[in-house]
Amino acid sequence: MTAISTYARSLAQSQQIKLMQMQFSDLQTQLNTGKKTQLLAGLGSDAIVSKRARADFNELQTYIDNIDKSQTRIKMMLEAVEGIKSQATAVADGVINQVQEGEISELGALRDLADKSYDFILDLMNSKDGNTYLFAGSDSASQPVSDAGTLDTYFATLNAEWAAGTLTVNPPNTNIAEEYISRYTNIPDTTMGMNGSLVDAKKVMVRADTTVEVDYTVMANQQGFKDILTAVSALRNLGDLEDAPGATYEEQQENFYAVFNNIATQLTGALDKMDEYGTKLSLANVRITEAKADHKIDQNTLQATIERIENAPIEEVSVRITALATQLNATYQVTAMASQLSLVNFI
């Protein structure tokens, strides 16, 4: 009877040791990883809540990633718009100053300025983020505008007819100056070098939330861009006052200044349109920035839920490890003593 009882107790102690060893191992894992369990199933009924919280967190992160990418592009687009405005303003100011002085004494310098500004403006209209053209709408793989020489050829022909006085005046224009202005302010997109794909390009949107899409489309073929491009091109190709048509010097002056003043007028009007594009981009950025801030708040709430369910309370785990180590050590000692007992020793 005594032998059987001692054996049974030995088995019970062995099982208890194994159980404590498993608990000790689990607690050590919790201490090392900071997690209650390495398997989702180990969370029990909280597993579903944790899984949903993680899914919602990842969905919000997808929106945030989309917003981050769009914010980068919007910033680049805003910088390009401001750069184009700066160039157009410098050219417009130069023209206006010459008009106010009453004589065109710096036309050569203005042409040089327009020539340099044209190249800079063209580069900005073709701004890229990686392989993505920012002002091409949904057709972001295609360069929106190119300089194939067609615009210079157009002005060469126009200026030749202008200087010769052979430019045909078409109604509703009533004189050659009006005709010249009409010709350079209504240049076909293909002649300007605009990519034909821009006509069919769709809007560029960013999905900022489940039901929120924000449009930040600004394309190179919009009127503000075209007006700046054609006005700067007109100035850099404009001949001298003596090249203007007219039977007398006064008529030449009248025709020349009509065109010269119109260049400043077109640039000024185009700058207003560029302001509109900048405002659209800024408002889009404000909307997605607000959405991103809301997502961050929601993510913080979800993260707190995940941590509450999944994270092990480190201080509590440390206390339990210490207590379990003491208990396990004591059990080892008792087991060792028990293993030394025999029926002879007992008797």
Short mmCIF file of C-alpha atoms in Angstrom, two decimals:
data_model
loop_
_atom_site.label_atom_id
_atom_site.label_comp_id
_atom_site.label_asym_id
_atom_site.label_seq_id
_atom_site.Cartn_x
_atom_site.Cartn_y
_atom_site.Cartn_z
CA MET A 1 0.00 0.00 0.00
CA THR A 2 2.79 2.36 0.98
CA ALA A 3 4.75 1.60 -2.19
CA ILE A 4 1.73 2.20 -4.41
CA SER A 5 0.93 5.45 -2.67
CA THR A 6 4.51 6.68 -3.01
CA TYR A 7 4.59 5.79 -6.72
CA ALA A 8 1.31 7.56 -7.40
CA ARG A 9 2.53 10.61 -5.61
CA SER A 10 5.73 10.51 -7.65
CA LEU A 11 3.75 10.41 -10.88
CA ALA A 12 1.59 13.34 -9.72
CA GLN A 13 4.67 15.36 -8.86
CA SER A 14 6.21 14.53 -12.24
CA GLN A 15 3.09 15.75 -14.02
CA GLN A 16 3.07 18.87 -11.88
CA ILE A 17 6.70 19.57 -12.76
CA LYS A 18 5.96 19.17 -16.48
CA LEU A 19 3.03 21.56 -16.16
CA MET A 20 5.13 24.14 -14.30
CA GLN A 21 7.91 23.75 -16.88
CA MET A 22 5.43 24.48 -19.65
CA GLN A 23 4.11 27.48 -17.76
CA PHE A 24 7.66 28.67 -17.14
CA SER A 25 8.49 28.30 -20.85
CA ASP A 26 5.34 30.22 -21.83
CA LEU A 27 6.15 33.00 -19.39
CA GLN A 28 9.72 33.25 -20.68
CA THR A 29 8.41 33.50 -24.24
CA GLN A 30 6.01 36.24 -23.14
CA LEU A 31 8.87 38.06 -21.45
CA ASN A 32 11.09 37.80 -24.53
CA THR A 33 8.45 38.67 -27.14
CA GLY A 34 6.14 40.89 -25.14
CA LYS A 35 3.20 38.88 -26.49
CA LYS A 36 0.77 36.68 -24.61
CA THR A 37 0.91 33.99 -27.28
CA GLN A 38 2.58 33.22 -30.59
CA LEU A 39 -0.62 31.87 -32.13
CA LEU A 40 -3.82 33.80 -32.77
CA ALA A 41 -5.82 30.88 -31.39
CA GLY A 42 -4.02 31.34 -28.10
CA LEU A 43 -5.97 34.55 -27.52
CA GLY A 44 -9.20 32.61 -27.10
CA SER A 45 -12.38 34.65 -27.58
CA ASP A 46 -10.34 37.83 -28.03
CA ALA A 47 -8.81 36.45 -31.23
CA ILE A 48 -11.70 37.68 -33.38
CA VAL A 49 -11.50 41.18 -31.92
CA SER A 50 -7.73 41.29 -32.49
CA LYS A 51 -8.06 40.01 -36.04
CA ARG A 52 -10.68 42.64 -36.90
CA ALA A 53 -8.63 45.41 -35.30
CA ARG A 54 -5.58 44.41 -37.33
CA ALA A 55 -7.60 44.28 -40.56
CA ASP A 56 -9.04 47.74 -39.89
CA PHE A 57 -5.57 49.05 -39.01
CA ASN A 58 -4.12 47.72 -42.28
CA GLU A 59 -6.99 49.19 -44.30
CA LEU A 60 -6.34 52.60 -42.76
CA GLN A 61 -2.64 52.20 -43.53
CA THR A 62 -3.50 51.61 -47.19
CA TYR A 63 -5.38 54.91 -47.25
CA ILE A 64 -2.48 56.65 -45.50
CA ASP A 65 0.00 55.24 -48.03
CA ASN A 66 -2.19 56.48 -50.90
CA ILE A 67 -2.41 59.90 -49.28
CA ASP A 68 1.35 60.07 -48.71
CA LYS A 69 2.03 59.34 -52.37
CA SER A 70 -0.53 61.92 -53.48
CA GLN A 71 0.81 64.53 -51.06
CA THR A 72 4.27 64.13 -52.56
CA ARG A 73 2.89 64.63 -56.07
CA ILE A 74 0.67 67.54 -55.09
CA LYS A 75 3.66 69.26 -53.49
CA MET A 76 5.68 68.78 -56.67
CA MET A 77 2.80 70.08 -58.79
CA LEU A 78 2.38 73.14 -56.58
CA GLU A 79 6.10 73.87 -56.87
CA ALA A 80 5.89 73.53 -60.66
CA VAL A 81 2.86 75.82 -60.85
CA GLU A 82 4.65 78.42 -58.73
CA GLY A 83 7.76 78.08 -60.90
CA ILE A 84 5.76 78.66 -64.09
CA LYS A 85 4.02 81.65 -62.49
CA SER A 86 7.37 83.10 -61.49
CA GLN A 87 8.70 82.85 -65.04
CA ALA A 88 5.53 84.24 -66.60
CA THR A 89 5.46 87.10 -64.08
CA ALA A 90 9.03 88.08 -64.90
CA VAL A 91 8.24 88.16 -68.62
CA ALA A 92 4.96 90.07 -68.09
CA ASP A 93 6.67 92.62 -65.83
CA GLY A 94 9.36 93.16 -68.46
CA VAL A 95 6.75 93.84 -71.14
CA ILE A 96 4.70 96.13 -68.90
CA ASN A 97 7.77 98.13 -67.87
CA GLN A 98 8.68 98.72 -71.51
CA VAL A 99 5.15 99.91 -72.26
CA GLN A 100 5.17 102.27 -69.30
CA GLU A 101 8.50 103.76 -70.42
CA GLY A 102 6.89 104.62 -73.74
CA GLU A 103 9.54 102.99 -75.90
CA ILE A 104 10.83 99.51 -76.57
CA SER A 105 14.47 99.82 -75.66
CA GLU A 106 15.02 96.33 -74.25
CA LEU A 107 13.23 94.13 -76.76
CA GLY A 108 16.36 92.03 -77.35
CA ALA A 109 16.75 91.38 -73.62
CA LEU A 110 13.05 90.55 -73.35
CA ARG A 111 13.34 88.06 -76.20
CA ASP A 112 16.29 86.41 -74.45
CA LEU A 113 14.31 86.27 -71.19
CA ALA A 114 11.32 84.77 -73.00
CA ASP A 115 13.57 82.23 -74.72
CA LYS A 116 15.06 81.03 -71.42
CA SER A 117 11.68 81.11 -69.68
CA TYR A 118 10.12 79.03 -72.44
CA ASP A 119 12.55 76.15 -71.88
CA PHE A 120 12.10 76.35 -68.12
CA ILE A 121 8.31 76.44 -68.38
CA LEU A 122 8.32 73.48 -70.75
CA ASP A 123 10.39 71.46 -68.28
CA LEU A 124 8.01 72.30 -65.44
CA MET A 125 4.98 71.30 -67.51
CA ASN A 126 6.70 67.92 -67.97
CA SER A 127 7.43 67.49 -64.24
CA LYS A 128 7.74 63.86 -63.15
CA ASP A 129 7.56 61.83 -59.97
CA GLY A 130 9.65 58.83 -60.92
CA ASN A 131 8.15 57.66 -64.21
CA THR A 132 4.87 59.49 -63.63
CA TYR A 133 4.18 62.73 -65.51
CA LEU A 134 2.29 64.94 -63.07
CA PHE A 135 0.39 67.12 -65.57
CA ALA A 136 -0.75 64.33 -67.90
CA GLY A 137 -3.86 63.23 -66.01
CA SER A 138 -4.50 59.50 -66.06
CA ASP A 139 -2.14 59.09 -69.04
CA SER A 140 0.76 59.59 -66.67
CA ALA A 141 3.21 57.51 -68.70
CA SER A 142 3.14 59.94 -71.64
CA GLN A 143 5.03 63.23 -71.79
CA PRO A 144 2.35 65.93 -71.93
CA VAL A 145 4.16 68.48 -74.12
CA SER A 146 7.25 68.40 -76.34
CA ASP A 147 9.24 70.91 -78.34
CA ALA A 148 9.43 69.45 -81.81
CA GLY A 149 9.98 72.84 -83.47
CA THR A 150 6.41 73.08 -84.80
CA LEU A 151 5.68 76.15 -82.67
CA ASP A 152 8.74 78.05 -83.92
CA THR A 153 7.85 77.08 -87.49
CA TYR A 154 4.32 78.39 -86.91
CA PHE A 155 5.64 81.75 -85.68
CA ALA A 156 8.20 81.97 -88.48
CA THR A 157 5.42 81.74 -91.04
CA LEU A 158 3.15 84.05 -89.06
CA ASN A 159 5.87 86.70 -88.62
CA ALA A 160 6.82 86.55 -92.29
CA GLU A 161 3.24 87.32 -93.32
CA TRP A 162 3.00 89.92 -90.57
CA ALA A 163 6.12 91.76 -91.72
CA ALA A 164 5.10 91.57 -95.37
CA GLY A 165 1.62 92.83 -94.56
CA THR A 166 0.11 89.82 -96.32
CA LEU A 167 -1.60 88.30 -93.28
CA THR A 168 -5.17 87.62 -94.33
CA VAL A 169 -7.65 89.30 -91.98
CA ASN A 170 -10.54 86.97 -91.19
CA PRO A 171 -13.79 88.21 -89.58
CA PRO A 172 -14.57 89.11 -86.88
CA ASN A 173 -11.07 90.64 -86.94
CA THR A 174 -10.99 94.06 -88.58
CA ASN A 175 -7.27 94.71 -88.94
CA ILE A 176 -3.95 92.93 -89.23
CA ALA A 177 -3.03 93.37 -85.55
CA GLU A 178 -6.27 91.71 -84.43
CA GLU A 179 -5.60 88.91 -86.90
CA TYR A 180 -2.07 88.39 -85.56
CA ILE A 181 -3.36 88.28 -81.99
CA SER A 182 -6.10 85.84 -82.98
CA ARG A 183 -3.57 83.59 -84.71
CA TYR A 184 -1.15 83.36 -81.77
CA THR A 185 -3.84 83.04 -79.11
CA ASN A 186 -5.60 80.19 -80.93
CA ILE A 187 -2.74 77.92 -81.90
CA PRO A 188 -3.76 74.24 -82.31
CA ASP A 189 -2.65 71.96 -79.47
CA THR A 190 -0.66 69.75 -81.82
CA THR A 191 1.29 72.78 -83.09
CA MET A 192 2.11 73.70 -79.48
CA GLY A 193 3.45 70.19 -78.99
CA MET A 194 0.65 68.99 -76.74
CA ASN A 195 0.29 65.22 -76.56
CA GLY A 196 -2.98 64.22 -78.18
CA SER A 197 -3.62 61.73 -75.39
CA LEU A 198 -4.33 64.60 -72.97
CA VAL A 199 -7.71 65.12 -74.60
CA ASP A 200 -8.93 61.70 -73.49
CA ALA A 201 -6.99 61.50 -70.23
CA LYS A 202 -9.12 60.94 -67.14
CA LYS A 203 -8.96 62.70 -63.79
CA VAL A 204 -6.38 61.82 -61.16
CA MET A 205 -8.02 60.87 -57.87
CA VAL A 206 -6.79 59.71 -54.49
CA ARG A 207 -8.93 57.35 -52.42
CA ALA A 208 -8.62 58.95 -48.98
CA ASP A 209 -11.32 56.92 -47.23
CA THR A 210 -13.98 54.31 -47.90
CA THR A 211 -16.30 56.83 -49.56
CA VAL A 212 -13.94 59.77 -50.14
CA GLU A 213 -12.08 60.38 -53.41
CA VAL A 214 -10.21 63.65 -53.86
CA ASP A 215 -9.57 65.06 -57.34
CA TYR A 216 -6.20 66.78 -57.82
CA THR A 217 -6.14 66.81 -61.61
CA VAL A 218 -4.26 69.64 -63.31
CA MET A 219 -3.21 69.02 -66.91
CA ALA A 220 -0.72 70.70 -69.21
CA ASN A 221 -3.34 71.35 -71.88
CA GLN A 222 -5.46 73.54 -69.62
CA GLN A 223 -5.87 77.10 -70.82
CA GLY A 224 -3.58 78.78 -68.30
CA PHE A 225 -0.61 76.66 -69.35
CA LYS A 226 -1.35 77.15 -73.05
CA ASP A 227 -1.76 80.92 -72.72
CA ILE A 228 1.60 81.23 -70.99
CA LEU A 229 3.31 78.97 -73.51
CA THR A 230 1.93 80.83 -76.54
CA ALA A 231 2.49 84.33 -75.08
CA VAL A 232 6.11 83.57 -74.18
CA SER A 233 6.60 81.98 -77.61
CA ALA A 234 5.12 85.03 -79.29
CA LEU A 235 7.51 87.32 -77.44
CA ARG A 236 10.62 85.27 -78.13
CA ASN A 237 9.71 85.19 -81.85
CA LEU A 238 8.47 88.81 -82.09
CA GLY A 239 10.24 90.99 -84.61
CA ASP A 240 11.33 94.60 -84.07
CA LEU A 241 8.96 97.54 -84.32
CA GLU A 242 10.31 98.27 -87.80
CA ASP A 243 9.18 94.77 -88.86
CA ALA A 244 5.55 95.51 -88.04
CA PRO A 245 3.20 96.12 -90.97
CA GLY A 246 2.05 99.64 -91.78
CA ALA A 247 2.29 102.29 -94.48
CA THR A 248 3.67 104.80 -91.97
CA TYR A 249 5.78 104.62 -88.83
CA GLU A 250 2.69 105.52 -86.79
CA GLU A 251 0.79 102.57 -88.26
CA GLN A 252 3.73 100.31 -87.50
CA GLN A 253 3.77 101.55 -83.93
CA GLU A 254 0.03 101.04 -83.56
CA ASN A 255 0.17 97.47 -84.88
CA PHE A 256 3.32 96.58 -82.92
CA TYR A 257 2.04 97.91 -79.60
CA ALA A 258 -1.33 96.21 -80.10
CA VAL A 259 0.45 92.87 -80.22
CA PHE A 260 3.07 93.77 -77.60
CA ASN A 261 0.43 94.92 -75.10
CA ASN A 262 -1.69 91.86 -75.75
CA ILE A 263 1.21 89.61 -74.77
CA ALA A 264 1.22 91.25 -71.33
CA THR A 265 -2.58 90.98 -71.12
CA GLN A 266 -2.54 87.29 -72.00
CA LEU A 267 0.20 86.56 -69.46
CA THR A 268 -1.67 88.43 -66.73
CA GLY A 269 -4.87 86.52 -67.45
CA ALA A 270 -2.96 83.24 -67.53
CA LEU A 271 -1.47 83.98 -64.11
CA ASP A 272 -5.00 84.22 -62.69
CA LYS A 273 -5.77 80.79 -64.13
CA MET A 274 -2.56 79.39 -62.64
CA ASP A 275 -3.67 80.74 -59.27
CA GLU A 276 -6.86 78.72 -59.69
CA TYR A 277 -4.85 75.57 -60.35
CA GLY A 278 -2.71 76.23 -57.29
CA THR A 279 -5.82 76.77 -55.17
CA LYS A 280 -7.32 73.49 -56.38
CA LEU A 281 -4.16 71.60 -55.49
CA SER A 282 -3.89 73.28 -52.08
CA LEU A 283 -7.51 72.49 -51.20
CA ALA A 284 -7.04 68.87 -52.28
CA ASN A 285 -3.97 68.68 -50.06
CA VAL A 286 -5.92 70.10 -47.10
CA ARG A 287 -8.68 67.51 -47.54
CA ILE A 288 -6.38 64.52 -47.69
CA THR A 289 -4.23 65.86 -44.86
CA GLU A 290 -7.32 66.04 -42.65
CA ALA A 291 -8.32 62.52 -43.70
CA LYS A 292 -4.82 61.27 -42.88
CA ALA A 293 -4.97 62.88 -39.43
CA ASP A 294 -8.31 61.16 -38.74
CA HIS A 295 -6.87 57.83 -39.88
CA LYS A 296 -3.91 58.25 -37.53
CA ILE A 297 -6.25 58.83 -34.60
CA ASP A 298 -8.28 55.75 -35.51
CA GLN A 299 -5.09 53.73 -35.90
CA ASN A 300 -3.95 54.76 -32.43
CA THR A 301 -7.26 53.53 -31.00
CA LEU A 302 -6.98 50.23 -32.88
CA GLN A 303 -3.35 49.83 -31.85
CA ALA A 304 -4.35 50.29 -28.21
CA THR A 305 -6.99 47.56 -28.63
CA ILE A 306 -4.46 45.21 -30.26
CA GLU A 307 -1.88 45.81 -27.54
CA ARG A 308 -4.44 45.34 -24.78
CA ILE A 309 -5.45 41.96 -26.22
CA GLU A 310 -2.11 40.65 -27.48
CA ASN A 311 0.59 42.19 -25.30
CA ALA A 312 1.71 40.48 -22.14
CA PRO A 313 1.90 42.60 -18.95
CA ILE A 314 5.69 42.44 -18.54
CA GLU A 315 5.81 43.36 -14.84
CA GLU A 316 3.16 40.77 -14.00
CA VAL A 317 4.97 38.15 -16.11
CA SER A 318 8.25 38.89 -14.30
CA VAL A 319 6.58 38.40 -10.90
CA ARG A 320 4.96 35.16 -12.04
CA ILE A 321 8.28 33.84 -13.40
CA THR A 322 9.98 34.53 -10.09
CA ALA A 323 7.17 32.87 -8.14
CA LEU A 324 7.04 29.90 -10.49
CA ALA A 325 10.82 29.47 -10.37
CA THR A 326 10.67 29.32 -6.56
CA GLN A 327 7.78 26.84 -6.66
CA LEU A 328 9.51 24.74 -9.32
CA ASN A 329 12.74 24.63 -7.30
CA ALA A 330 10.85 23.53 -4.20
CA THR A 331 9.07 20.83 -6.18
CA TYR A 332 12.40 19.55 -7.52
CA GLN A 333 13.70 19.25 -3.97
CA VAL A 334 10.61 17.40 -2.74
CA THR A 335 10.77 15.07 -5.73
CA ALA A 336 14.45 14.39 -5.13
CA MET A 337 13.80 13.53 -1.49
CA ALA A 338 10.88 11.30 -2.41
CA SER A 339 12.95 9.40 -4.96
CA GLN A 340 15.38 8.43 -2.22
CA LEU A 341 12.65 6.76 -0.12
CA SER A 342 12.31 2.99 -0.20
CA LEU A 343 10.28 0.49 1.75
CA VAL A 344 13.40 -0.41 3.79
CA ASN A 345 14.12 3.25 4.66
CA PHE A 346 10.51 3.78 5.45
CA ILE A 347 10.44 0.74 7.83
#
